[in-house]
XYZ file of C-alpha atoms in Angstrom:
745
model
C -30.605 -27.932 26.728
C -33.010 -25.275 27.743
C -32.229 -21.841 27.854
C -31.176 -20.957 31.483
C -33.496 -19.501 34.019
C -33.706 -18.854 37.768
C -35.690 -22.192 38.523
C -33.695 -24.339 36.440
C -33.511 -27.729 38.497
C -29.958 -29.520 38.126
C -31.577 -32.915 39.686
C -33.210 -35.242 38.206
C -36.545 -33.790 36.213
C -39.185 -31.897 39.000
C -42.828 -31.550 38.513
C -44.311 -28.060 38.895
C -44.465 -29.204 42.585
C -40.888 -29.461 43.115
C -41.377 -33.117 43.257
C -38.442 -35.078 41.473
C -39.465 -37.390 38.167
C -38.455 -39.422 35.479
C -40.204 -39.567 32.341
C -40.713 -42.505 30.390
C -38.707 -41.402 27.612
C -36.092 -40.209 30.426
C -35.895 -43.869 31.478
C -35.816 -45.525 27.964
C -33.397 -43.573 27.240
C -30.662 -44.526 29.330
C -31.301 -48.179 26.948
C -30.798 -46.616 23.911
C -27.637 -46.382 22.282
C -27.398 -42.625 22.817
C -27.531 -43.725 26.658
C -27.924 -41.377 29.936
C -27.391 -37.778 30.229
C -26.231 -36.708 34.135
C -27.829 -34.104 35.839
C -25.638 -31.292 37.519
C -23.786 -30.114 34.691
C -22.675 -26.910 35.873
C -20.550 -28.221 38.815
C -17.503 -30.081 38.711
C -15.958 -31.628 41.732
C -12.786 -31.820 43.555
C -11.253 -34.846 45.049
C -10.111 -34.530 48.684
C -8.233 -37.536 48.412
C -5.916 -36.364 45.359
C -5.552 -32.904 46.634
C -4.387 -34.457 50.337
C -2.211 -36.559 47.893
C -0.593 -33.751 45.703
C -0.065 -31.513 49.066
C 2.138 -34.129 50.361
C 4.373 -34.417 47.449
C 4.954 -30.615 47.557
C 5.705 -30.712 50.911
C 8.555 -33.560 50.242
C 10.163 -31.414 47.493
C 9.804 -28.686 50.680
C 11.872 -30.144 53.331
C 14.001 -32.345 50.531
C 15.767 -28.825 50.121
C 18.805 -27.704 52.703
C 20.713 -24.355 53.367
C 19.543 -20.915 54.989
C 17.246 -20.398 51.977
C 15.433 -23.740 52.519
C 14.993 -23.543 56.172
C 13.433 -19.858 55.469
C 11.005 -21.151 52.823
C 9.868 -24.003 54.956
C 9.379 -21.356 57.938
C 7.124 -19.155 55.504
C 5.018 -22.236 54.385
C 4.678 -23.300 58.162
C 3.476 -20.316 59.095
C 1.346 -19.599 55.955
C -1.961 -20.875 56.843
C -1.491 -19.073 60.376
C -1.054 -15.632 57.977
C -3.419 -15.894 55.642
C -6.243 -16.417 58.606
C -5.129 -13.415 60.428
C -5.033 -11.624 57.303
C -8.601 -12.510 56.237
C -9.832 -11.909 60.049
C -8.463 -8.330 60.574
C -10.183 -7.475 56.497
C -12.907 -9.007 57.480
C -13.167 -6.821 60.625
C -12.822 -3.184 58.711
C -15.557 -4.471 55.802
C -18.215 -5.375 58.843
C -18.015 -1.986 60.462
C -17.777 -0.016 56.885
C -20.506 -1.961 56.022
C -22.447 -1.553 59.641
C -21.842 1.901 59.340
C -22.813 2.269 55.968
C -26.213 0.976 56.827
C -26.776 2.835 59.884
C -26.087 6.128 57.927
C -28.533 5.238 54.877
C -30.951 3.570 56.908
C -31.477 7.167 58.977
C -32.364 9.001 55.678
C -35.507 7.505 55.886
C -36.367 9.728 58.755
C -34.207 12.974 58.534
C -30.977 14.075 58.572
C -28.389 15.301 60.616
C -28.095 19.116 60.408
C -24.560 19.231 61.352
C -23.349 16.364 58.553
C -25.992 14.290 56.558
C -23.610 11.975 56.023
C -23.115 10.468 59.946
C -26.056 8.027 61.171
C -28.688 9.410 63.294
C -26.658 7.237 66.328
C -24.003 9.479 65.319
C -25.374 12.645 65.158
C -26.898 11.925 68.709
C -23.857 11.164 70.487
C -23.392 14.050 72.516
C -26.253 16.476 72.009
C -29.764 15.969 73.195
C -32.023 18.273 74.547
C -33.227 18.347 77.879
C -36.099 16.292 77.259
C -33.956 13.757 75.953
C -34.594 14.312 72.067
C -32.012 15.221 69.894
C -32.029 18.314 68.410
C -29.385 17.758 65.789
C -31.149 15.282 64.041
C -33.926 16.593 61.843
C -37.442 15.001 60.944
C -38.301 15.358 57.368
C -41.793 16.557 58.929
C -43.843 16.309 61.895
C -46.793 14.781 61.010
C -47.462 11.249 60.720
C -48.549 10.411 57.215
C -45.896 12.824 55.742
C -43.429 10.351 57.636
C -45.353 7.335 56.643
C -44.992 8.231 52.462
C -41.183 9.422 53.012
C -40.714 6.352 54.577
C -41.806 3.825 52.410
C -40.495 6.090 49.446
C -37.120 5.567 50.875
C -37.566 1.871 51.594
C -38.995 1.305 48.172
C -35.753 3.499 46.412
C -33.195 1.805 48.838
C -34.695 -1.591 47.456
C -34.435 -0.823 43.894
C -30.824 0.016 44.286
C -30.226 -3.350 45.858
C -31.946 -5.263 43.908
C -30.432 -3.373 40.662
C -27.166 -3.820 41.905
C -27.885 -7.972 41.974
C -28.806 -8.024 38.871
C -25.129 -7.214 37.866
C -24.124 -10.661 39.187
C -26.566 -12.546 37.328
C -24.210 -15.442 35.323
C -24.475 -18.689 33.431
C -22.575 -21.755 34.918
C -20.726 -23.557 32.543
C -22.846 -26.565 30.702
C -20.844 -29.749 28.609
C -22.622 -30.440 25.505
C -23.518 -29.657 21.755
C -26.128 -28.714 22.910
C -25.393 -25.747 24.852
C -23.851 -24.829 21.515
C -26.787 -25.045 19.566
C -29.205 -22.972 21.841
C -27.542 -19.802 20.902
C -24.478 -19.798 23.410
C -20.854 -19.212 22.631
C -18.652 -21.984 24.204
C -16.163 -20.775 26.677
C -12.278 -20.877 25.590
C -12.843 -23.293 22.581
C -13.066 -26.407 24.658
C -17.185 -26.842 23.895
C -18.268 -26.037 27.330
C -21.512 -23.418 26.898
C -23.753 -22.019 28.901
C -25.775 -24.155 31.857
C -27.907 -22.477 34.905
C -28.555 -18.867 35.513
C -27.538 -17.734 38.762
C -27.554 -14.407 40.678
C -24.364 -14.611 42.568
C -24.900 -11.489 44.954
C -28.123 -12.801 46.071
C -29.836 -14.305 49.280
C -27.702 -15.573 52.151
C -25.062 -17.118 50.268
C -24.594 -20.094 52.527
C -26.328 -22.420 50.526
C -23.613 -22.032 47.982
C -20.781 -21.555 50.685
C -21.413 -25.217 51.926
C -21.735 -26.394 48.351
C -18.126 -25.243 48.005
C -16.703 -26.441 50.934
C -18.787 -29.429 50.630
C -16.107 -30.252 46.986
C -17.557 -28.803 44.060
C -17.267 -25.618 42.286
C -19.188 -22.774 41.787
C -17.296 -20.891 39.031
C -16.721 -16.986 39.763
C -19.213 -17.366 43.378
C -15.849 -15.697 45.283
C -14.744 -12.865 43.032
C -13.947 -9.655 43.903
C -17.018 -8.658 41.986
C -18.989 -10.090 43.857
C -17.612 -9.306 47.168
C -18.235 -5.783 45.902
C -21.764 -6.419 44.454
C -22.776 -8.442 47.682
C -21.598 -5.443 50.246
C -23.400 -2.345 48.234
C -26.380 -4.620 47.858
C -26.479 -5.830 51.446
C -26.404 -2.477 52.824
C -29.019 -0.521 50.655
C -31.217 -3.952 51.710
C -30.775 -3.642 55.260
C -30.999 -0.259 54.952
C -34.828 -0.414 53.567
C -36.327 -2.288 57.119
C -37.561 -5.850 54.883
C -37.492 -9.068 56.935
C -33.753 -10.019 56.244
C -30.374 -9.054 57.888
C -26.858 -8.823 56.990
C -25.221 -11.959 59.216
C -26.045 -14.548 56.379
C -24.279 -12.334 53.621
C -21.170 -11.521 55.769
C -20.483 -15.335 56.103
C -20.574 -15.174 51.840
C -18.429 -11.540 51.914
C -15.930 -13.570 54.497
C -15.601 -16.030 51.870
C -14.916 -13.938 48.755
C -12.381 -11.919 51.359
C -11.200 -15.834 52.423
C -10.248 -16.176 48.373
C -8.719 -13.270 47.694
C -6.393 -14.002 50.514
C -6.009 -17.433 49.855
C -4.369 -16.926 46.302
C -1.485 -14.639 47.202
C -0.648 -17.956 48.865
C 0.644 -21.006 46.115
C 0.194 -23.205 49.027
C -3.601 -22.615 48.796
C -4.174 -21.384 45.396
C -2.840 -24.648 43.526
C -4.739 -27.292 46.113
C -8.358 -26.871 45.476
C -8.917 -29.045 49.069
C -6.150 -26.756 51.334
C -7.700 -23.799 49.511
C -10.937 -25.133 51.033
C -9.577 -25.355 54.584
C -8.724 -21.243 54.452
C -12.252 -20.624 53.643
C -13.902 -22.439 56.522
C -12.059 -20.240 58.519
C -13.425 -17.427 56.454
C -16.793 -18.133 57.431
C -16.144 -18.029 61.023
C -14.744 -14.613 60.618
C -17.475 -13.274 59.048
C -19.953 -14.316 61.602
C -18.080 -13.204 64.053
C -17.695 -9.635 62.635
C -21.227 -9.697 62.195
C -22.255 -10.536 65.998
C -19.223 -9.923 67.413
C -19.312 -13.770 68.653
C -15.740 -15.290 68.076
C -16.667 -18.693 69.667
C -20.190 -18.980 68.385
C -18.430 -18.304 64.523
C -16.184 -21.319 65.226
C -19.042 -23.475 66.084
C -21.492 -22.344 63.518
C -18.375 -22.791 61.011
C -18.211 -26.183 62.276
C -22.107 -27.288 62.543
C -23.516 -25.483 59.659
C -21.198 -24.866 57.164
C -18.118 -26.705 56.694
C -18.143 -31.011 55.507
C -13.959 -31.194 56.403
C -12.903 -29.734 59.754
C -9.893 -31.455 60.841
C -7.933 -30.216 64.154
C -6.139 -27.710 62.390
C -8.778 -26.445 60.667
C -10.324 -26.026 63.744
C -7.523 -24.091 65.146
C -6.932 -21.720 62.556
C -10.497 -21.172 62.433
C -10.206 -20.069 65.905
C -7.368 -17.907 64.833
C -9.096 -16.156 62.378
C -12.251 -15.698 64.626
C -10.549 -14.241 67.465
C -8.564 -11.822 65.032
C -11.740 -10.502 63.355
C -12.979 -9.999 66.929
C -10.102 -8.090 68.500
C -10.509 -5.842 65.059
C -13.886 -5.251 65.410
C -13.179 -4.304 69.729
C -10.285 -1.919 68.148
C -12.436 -0.350 65.957
C -15.478 -0.159 68.036
C -18.526 0.471 65.569
C -21.019 0.434 68.246
C -19.019 3.058 70.538
C -19.233 0.681 73.567
C -15.972 -0.231 73.287
C -17.293 -4.274 73.861
C -17.760 -6.811 71.065
C -21.321 -7.696 72.973
C -23.814 -6.272 70.118
C -27.139 -6.491 72.776
C -25.640 -6.447 76.544
C -28.017 -7.535 78.848
C -27.598 -7.732 82.587
C -31.098 -8.630 84.266
C -29.744 -9.358 87.676
C -32.498 -12.220 88.303
C -32.722 -15.847 87.956
C -34.765 -18.343 86.353
C -36.264 -20.915 88.753
C -38.040 -24.147 87.875
C -41.324 -23.256 87.275
C -40.237 -21.341 84.121
C -38.904 -24.290 82.959
C -42.593 -25.034 81.337
C -42.112 -21.315 79.776
C -38.684 -21.992 78.011
C -39.999 -25.423 76.583
C -43.513 -23.574 75.147
C -41.116 -21.175 73.672
C -39.171 -23.841 71.805
C -42.413 -25.534 70.646
C -43.433 -22.052 69.185
C -40.128 -21.255 67.783
C -40.039 -24.801 66.132
C -44.171 -25.005 64.782
C -42.948 -21.571 62.574
C -39.249 -23.052 61.849
C -41.311 -26.185 60.674
C -43.711 -24.288 58.541
C -41.744 -21.595 57.085
C -40.035 -23.303 54.917
C -42.855 -25.073 53.281
C -45.054 -21.436 53.520
C -41.826 -19.759 51.896
C -41.695 -22.319 49.392
C -45.624 -22.153 47.984
C -45.204 -18.598 48.027
C -42.580 -18.029 45.907
C -44.215 -20.495 43.395
C -46.963 -19.130 43.333
C -46.313 -15.068 43.576
C -42.792 -15.824 41.437
C -45.126 -17.107 38.867
C -47.838 -14.834 38.670
C -47.871 -12.738 35.276
C -46.825 -9.543 36.407
C -43.806 -10.551 38.758
C -42.654 -13.310 36.502
C -39.071 -12.810 35.238
C -39.170 -9.573 37.131
C -37.224 -9.710 40.251
C -37.191 -6.225 40.440
C -40.418 -5.233 40.751
C -41.029 -8.431 43.056
C -38.867 -6.231 45.343
C -40.979 -3.367 45.389
C -43.947 -4.885 45.682
C -42.409 -6.974 49.237
C -41.347 -3.356 50.228
C -44.478 -1.448 49.961
C -46.174 -4.702 51.908
C -43.709 -4.571 54.591
C -43.069 -1.254 55.319
C -47.210 -0.921 55.295
C -47.011 -3.215 58.129
C -43.877 -2.303 60.319
C -44.647 1.849 60.130
C -47.397 1.892 62.182
C -45.976 -0.459 64.643
C -43.830 2.002 67.345
C -42.551 -1.610 68.236
C -40.968 -2.560 64.778
C -40.424 0.839 62.809
C -36.424 0.621 63.527
C -34.086 -1.404 62.139
C -33.760 -5.346 62.946
C -30.976 -4.962 65.391
C -32.402 -2.052 67.472
C -35.835 -3.781 67.977
C -33.762 -6.654 69.529
C -31.950 -4.087 71.687
C -35.295 -2.620 72.634
C -37.312 -5.876 73.310
C -34.306 -7.730 75.724
C -34.044 -4.460 77.580
C -33.870 -5.022 81.514
C -36.741 -2.295 82.179
C -35.295 -2.473 86.239
C -32.457 -0.605 85.117
C -33.496 1.311 82.056
C -36.763 3.034 82.140
C -36.046 5.358 79.041
C -37.252 2.901 76.451
C -40.933 2.820 74.719
C -41.213 -0.940 75.932
C -40.478 -0.126 79.347
C -42.587 2.854 79.352
C -45.467 0.811 78.168
C -44.689 -1.711 80.943
C -44.509 0.551 83.488
C -48.353 1.363 82.518
C -51.369 0.394 85.132
C -53.832 1.012 83.141
C -54.452 -2.343 81.501
C -52.045 -2.000 78.692
C -54.324 -4.343 76.083
C -52.965 -1.627 73.263
C -49.522 -2.756 73.744
C -50.337 -6.581 74.310
C -51.902 -5.765 70.851
C -48.813 -4.248 69.063
C -46.816 -7.261 70.413
C -48.785 -9.627 68.698
C -49.279 -7.386 65.797
C -45.726 -7.222 65.367
C -45.122 -10.659 66.118
C -47.701 -11.780 63.029
C -46.348 -9.137 60.923
C -42.733 -10.287 61.525
C -43.036 -13.793 60.408
C -45.436 -12.744 57.883
C -43.034 -10.534 56.034
C -39.941 -12.761 56.549
C -41.817 -15.752 55.198
C -42.578 -13.774 51.457
C -38.830 -11.352 51.968
C -36.542 -14.853 52.317
C -35.426 -15.462 48.727
C -35.669 -12.046 47.121
C -33.155 -11.043 44.380
C -31.331 -9.164 47.355
C -28.238 -9.661 49.754
C -30.663 -11.347 52.653
C -30.203 -13.375 55.469
C -32.790 -14.843 57.940
C -30.548 -14.975 61.174
C -31.935 -10.773 62.427
C -35.180 -11.572 61.339
C -35.829 -15.026 63.099
C -34.412 -13.416 66.071
C -36.550 -10.674 65.891
C -39.762 -12.538 65.868
C -38.657 -15.021 68.661
C -38.117 -12.085 71.033
C -41.465 -9.982 69.905
C -43.038 -13.490 71.132
C -40.488 -13.974 73.849
C -41.737 -10.261 75.089
C -45.096 -11.140 74.558
C -45.247 -14.541 76.681
C -43.510 -12.600 79.352
C -46.653 -10.189 80.252
C -48.029 -13.320 81.606
C -45.389 -14.536 83.574
C -44.474 -11.702 86.186
C -41.957 -12.852 88.327
C -38.906 -12.278 86.385
C -38.248 -9.926 83.566
C -40.240 -10.354 80.354
C -36.481 -9.500 78.664
C -35.195 -12.869 79.421
C -38.401 -14.568 77.434
C -37.790 -12.399 74.621
C -33.979 -13.453 74.638
C -34.827 -17.217 74.963
C -37.688 -16.877 72.472
C -35.399 -15.184 69.819
C -32.964 -18.454 70.135
C -36.032 -20.693 69.783
C -37.068 -19.681 66.388
C -33.882 -18.907 65.032
C -33.279 -22.602 65.970
C -36.571 -23.577 64.665
C -35.438 -22.370 60.918
C -31.854 -23.139 60.759
C -31.612 -26.427 63.168
C -28.698 -25.362 64.867
C -28.003 -26.149 68.337
C -24.419 -25.859 70.258
C -23.297 -23.126 68.013
C -26.667 -20.846 68.556
C -26.371 -21.612 72.519
C -23.180 -20.197 72.469
C -24.095 -17.283 70.057
C -26.819 -16.101 72.381
C -24.412 -16.377 75.387
C -21.789 -14.172 73.592
C -24.643 -11.558 71.595
C -26.436 -11.079 75.639
C -23.386 -11.704 77.876
C -25.753 -13.638 80.154
C -23.864 -17.199 80.684
C -26.460 -17.707 83.580
C -29.074 -18.386 81.266
C -27.389 -21.694 79.529
C -30.144 -23.814 80.843
C -33.093 -21.956 79.220
C -31.634 -21.574 76.289
C -30.484 -24.934 75.727
C -34.006 -26.387 76.709
C -35.794 -24.195 74.179
C -33.430 -24.646 71.257
C -33.757 -28.408 71.534
C -37.499 -28.378 72.059
C -37.454 -25.940 68.679
C -35.234 -28.334 66.943
C -37.427 -31.536 67.703
C -40.276 -29.782 66.933
C -39.143 -28.179 63.370
C -37.757 -32.116 62.393
C -41.194 -33.672 63.319
C -42.618 -31.415 60.653
C -39.887 -30.962 58.247
C -36.500 -32.740 57.698
C -34.988 -29.709 55.786
C -33.703 -26.741 57.383
C -34.289 -23.194 55.878
C -30.323 -23.848 54.328
C -31.139 -27.561 53.212
C -34.174 -26.329 51.459
C -32.322 -23.594 49.370
C -29.480 -25.485 48.734
C -32.637 -28.193 47.468
C -34.642 -26.057 45.094
C -31.725 -23.719 43.969
C -30.316 -27.261 42.577
C -27.118 -27.156 44.542
C -25.276 -31.064 44.820
C -24.632 -31.468 48.437
C -23.718 -34.667 50.173
C -24.923 -35.268 53.990
C -23.413 -38.351 55.017
C -26.051 -38.657 57.898
C -29.507 -37.518 55.889
C -28.370 -40.029 52.828
C -27.646 -43.059 55.363
C -31.446 -42.085 57.049
C -33.056 -42.438 53.440
C -31.109 -45.460 52.581
C -32.457 -47.465 56.259
C -35.704 -46.851 54.422
C -34.958 -49.299 51.519
C -34.903 -53.012 51.824
C -31.690 -53.952 49.806
C -29.788 -51.248 48.386
C -26.761 -51.916 46.711
C -24.016 -50.682 44.600
C -25.099 -51.909 41.972
C -28.144 -50.019 41.911
C -26.538 -46.669 40.933
C -24.234 -48.030 38.138
C -24.629 -46.703 35.001
C -26.332 -48.586 32.176
C -24.239 -50.859 30.051
C -24.432 -48.356 26.689
C -23.092 -45.696 28.791
C -20.391 -48.185 30.448
C -19.494 -49.052 26.758
C -18.201 -45.529 25.569
C -16.601 -44.524 28.784
C -14.460 -47.685 28.946
C -11.024 -48.225 26.701
C -9.810 -51.674 26.523
C -6.261 -50.970 26.043
C -3.955 -53.539 24.496
C -0.839 -54.996 25.344
C 1.409 -52.413 24.170
C -0.313 -50.343 26.795
C -1.260 -47.638 23.687
C -3.924 -46.263 22.130
C -4.425 -44.009 18.841
C -5.507 -40.567 19.728
C -8.662 -41.051 17.418
C -9.695 -43.114 20.314
C -9.546 -41.119 23.163
C -10.942 -38.005 21.039
C -13.893 -39.999 20.403
C -14.250 -41.226 24.393
C -13.674 -37.299 25.227
C -16.288 -36.760 23.230
C -19.040 -39.107 24.397
C -17.956 -37.370 27.713
C -18.859 -34.437 26.652
C -22.090 -35.073 25.223
C -22.984 -36.898 28.247
C -22.144 -33.760 30.137
C -19.852 -35.813 32.370
C -17.516 -32.755 33.116
C -15.940 -34.386 36.076
C -16.493 -38.081 35.098
C -13.940 -39.886 32.972
C -13.038 -42.971 30.871
C -11.756 -46.407 32.799
C -8.878 -48.414 31.367
C -9.167 -52.384 31.465
C -6.975 -54.986 29.738
C -8.869 -57.970 29.641
C -11.914 -56.650 31.542
C -9.476 -56.149 34.814
C -9.391 -52.526 35.472
C -5.964 -50.812 34.873
C -6.628 -47.193 35.596
C -8.825 -44.321 35.108
C -8.599 -41.044 33.712
C -10.973 -37.678 34.276
C -12.298 -35.654 31.417
C -10.005 -32.713 32.710
C -6.424 -34.514 32.434
C -7.873 -36.358 28.988
C -8.856 -32.824 27.327
C -5.502 -31.335 28.358
C -3.351 -34.012 27.182
C -5.125 -34.052 23.802
C -6.010 -30.244 23.253
C -3.240 -28.761 24.904
C -0.562 -30.838 25.334
C -0.813 -32.658 22.111
C -2.531 -30.709 19.979
C -0.258 -31.021 17.342
C -0.726 -35.169 17.156
C -2.416 -36.425 14.065
C -5.482 -39.109 14.364
C -3.174 -42.323 14.175
C -0.557 -41.351 16.250
C -0.593 -43.695 19.292
C -0.713 -42.490 22.620
C 0.647 -44.414 26.009
C -1.595 -45.056 29.047
C 0.022 -47.610 30.740
C 3.595 -48.595 31.507
C 6.980 -47.051 31.118
C 7.182 -44.591 28.656
C 10.259 -45.139 25.429
C 12.469 -42.540 24.017
C 9.890 -39.966 21.859
C 6.586 -41.312 22.592
C 3.361 -39.416 23.466
C 3.113 -40.448 27.209
C -0.114 -39.704 29.106
C 0.275 -42.683 31.445
C 0.848 -39.607 34.017
C -2.283 -38.341 33.960
C -3.779 -41.731 34.857
C -4.957 -43.046 38.025
C -3.399 -46.193 38.533
C -4.830 -46.962 42.367
C -8.465 -45.712 42.209
C -10.453 -46.858 45.237
C -12.489 -49.815 44.138
C -16.062 -51.596 45.696
C -17.730 -54.488 44.822
C -20.961 -54.284 43.154
C -22.697 -56.029 45.866
C -21.293 -53.874 48.821
C -24.064 -52.217 50.606
C -24.821 -48.732 49.700
C -23.766 -47.417 52.951
C -20.271 -48.230 51.662
C -20.306 -45.799 48.783
C -21.683 -42.930 51.084
C -19.711 -43.539 53.410
C -16.434 -43.343 50.955
C -17.464 -40.649 49.091
C -18.551 -38.692 52.426
C -15.863 -39.333 54.409
C -12.353 -39.895 51.577
C -14.034 -36.735 49.327
C -13.248 -38.946 46.017
C -14.363 -37.971 43.172
C -15.326 -41.310 41.661
C -15.683 -44.843 42.903
C -14.423 -47.651 40.560
C -16.952 -50.662 41.175
C -16.106 -54.605 40.095
C -17.827 -57.929 40.100
C -17.608 -59.876 43.723
C -15.781 -63.059 43.274
C -14.213 -62.210 39.816
C -12.969 -58.834 40.169
C -13.871 -57.738 36.768
C -14.793 -54.433 35.840
C -18.100 -53.441 35.823
C -18.778 -49.753 35.954
C -17.432 -46.700 37.936
C -19.938 -44.123 39.837
C -18.846 -40.428 40.159
C -20.168 -38.189 43.469
C -23.068 -36.925 41.248
C -24.669 -39.992 40.212
C -24.620 -40.782 44.049
C -27.058 -37.772 44.504
C -29.406 -38.272 42.146
C -29.948 -41.586 43.290
C -30.293 -40.098 47.049
C -32.381 -36.843 45.608
C -34.689 -39.606 43.972
C -35.107 -41.697 47.260
C -35.772 -38.256 49.018
C -39.075 -37.451 46.945
C -40.554 -41.121 46.651
């Protein structure tokens, strides 16, 4: 196994362009006695169906008891989910306010300091004290000279970026991998179980949304939601946003909320001991993250449903709704913006659109879709080129330094883009009929042609889109939501200069939603988020038009959203049943037989159990070694008698039964796998799944996709049509590898 690198692919092998390939040697390996090796070794899979059964047994045991204590325990158990999500909502709101206030204070240092209290933000410093000219006297600029201001601005931005990236470096970790190669590459096995180190991952970098989607789909990324990562992500996000780079804190807020969700869920035994139930709480936490970032509680719920979660039953929907609501209530009570409202970009245009404006809304949607469709490809090409240059390769902090220098040089000269992202959006969405004291409105009130103002808007649009393209993917906490909104608002305000019948702020608002729809491919959730961000319910139809057109346009260019691309590039396993079925439809005849392991693999992973239903420890140890050698962390061994399937025992249970419970047994000791145990027998039959889900080898591949996707199972046993004889079994990862091969054909 190769040394871990940040570019390690966990899908089937890739070429330098990122396309999946299968070498001749790899193909031949599957036909040898050595057999094939599955990828995705860094991720183990949960079984939603087993989690459901496990919780049902727990529920029955709890409700079989009688008496006062039993009634109290049952009531607490019934309320535990609601209590947990309420706590998550409140805690996340406090964390969000702390990060927001810290960002405002740190970002203000790029311009000057508050003479009364240098530890408060510019807004807080100037809240009540202004001069007659409308300027704040308490906030002192570092210098009155342009070039001195420029140098200080860039210097602080570079310092903040280095701090953020350096903090992110502390979150670098190697995920576990199975196999002797991990032990022979200089890595120490963990816990003595033969697991070594696999893919390197910067856990606090990026938005975290691709990783959260992977976790919620049923895969495990160890330690990704630990308290340490929460702290590193929060600190890194403060300094990253303060740099002024084209990134936002909204994506990181979802990761931070998931970390909060884990800390709270682990305090409840009901969720701590059940991976499926634990993910239900995590789904609610994600909604609280967006609710706290934007003050958009309903949008947060819909975002979790549309973009983040795979398993979302009605009970989870209700708890997610409560969690998001509590976060919004707490945010309103804390009043971080000083307005007493949760609306971030409140507007009141006082005019309505007319049918002739529909064409402009469609054009904004097309523009947003064109950028969203090309952004993913441009960002990927930039990353492959720039991060492979001799100077930058292996130096993520230096990459951040270079990008900040470029971003600051592009932003500072432009009065429109010099402010933080949230403030830029506020300025661009303003209605100049009611607010004259604004740089945008003062320029739009001019009667001298305003071509320099048009140039600033055009320059700001191009600069924002370019800087976003080179920023996304840096090793700092960073989201794409605010940068996309800023780019769309700039373009929309520019377009609004040529449509004088209504406020240009309306086009800025619709353009912001269109550009975010193009890059993120969100629809309903984004539409609701825009309502809640602006308070403008009247403009639902313009938003719907622009968002749908943007999605259609972007999909015509590239099927992958920015989050799908990140999952693919980072090698995170994720089963999207909708996209999977579209891929299979293009195959002339795709049946389950296509994804069966080769005969050499199945020979090593099948145990023919004698009539006495017992095998020796040595036999089981041998098959466990086969699993480790092939890297099948979430694989297992099938049990047959005369070729007929009798059961399945997973690798974790087999290893636990042999190396923990049966540590003192000798190699010749017989171990019962099937039937009823007798006295003094060592029995592992309780670990055997006697009712595995089965499918015939000639069944359409769509059956396998739906079974894995809808039931959330970990493995699927395959029998021969007609005879019922076992011919193999398939784990979820094998299906994903097959689908990835179709994607890149």
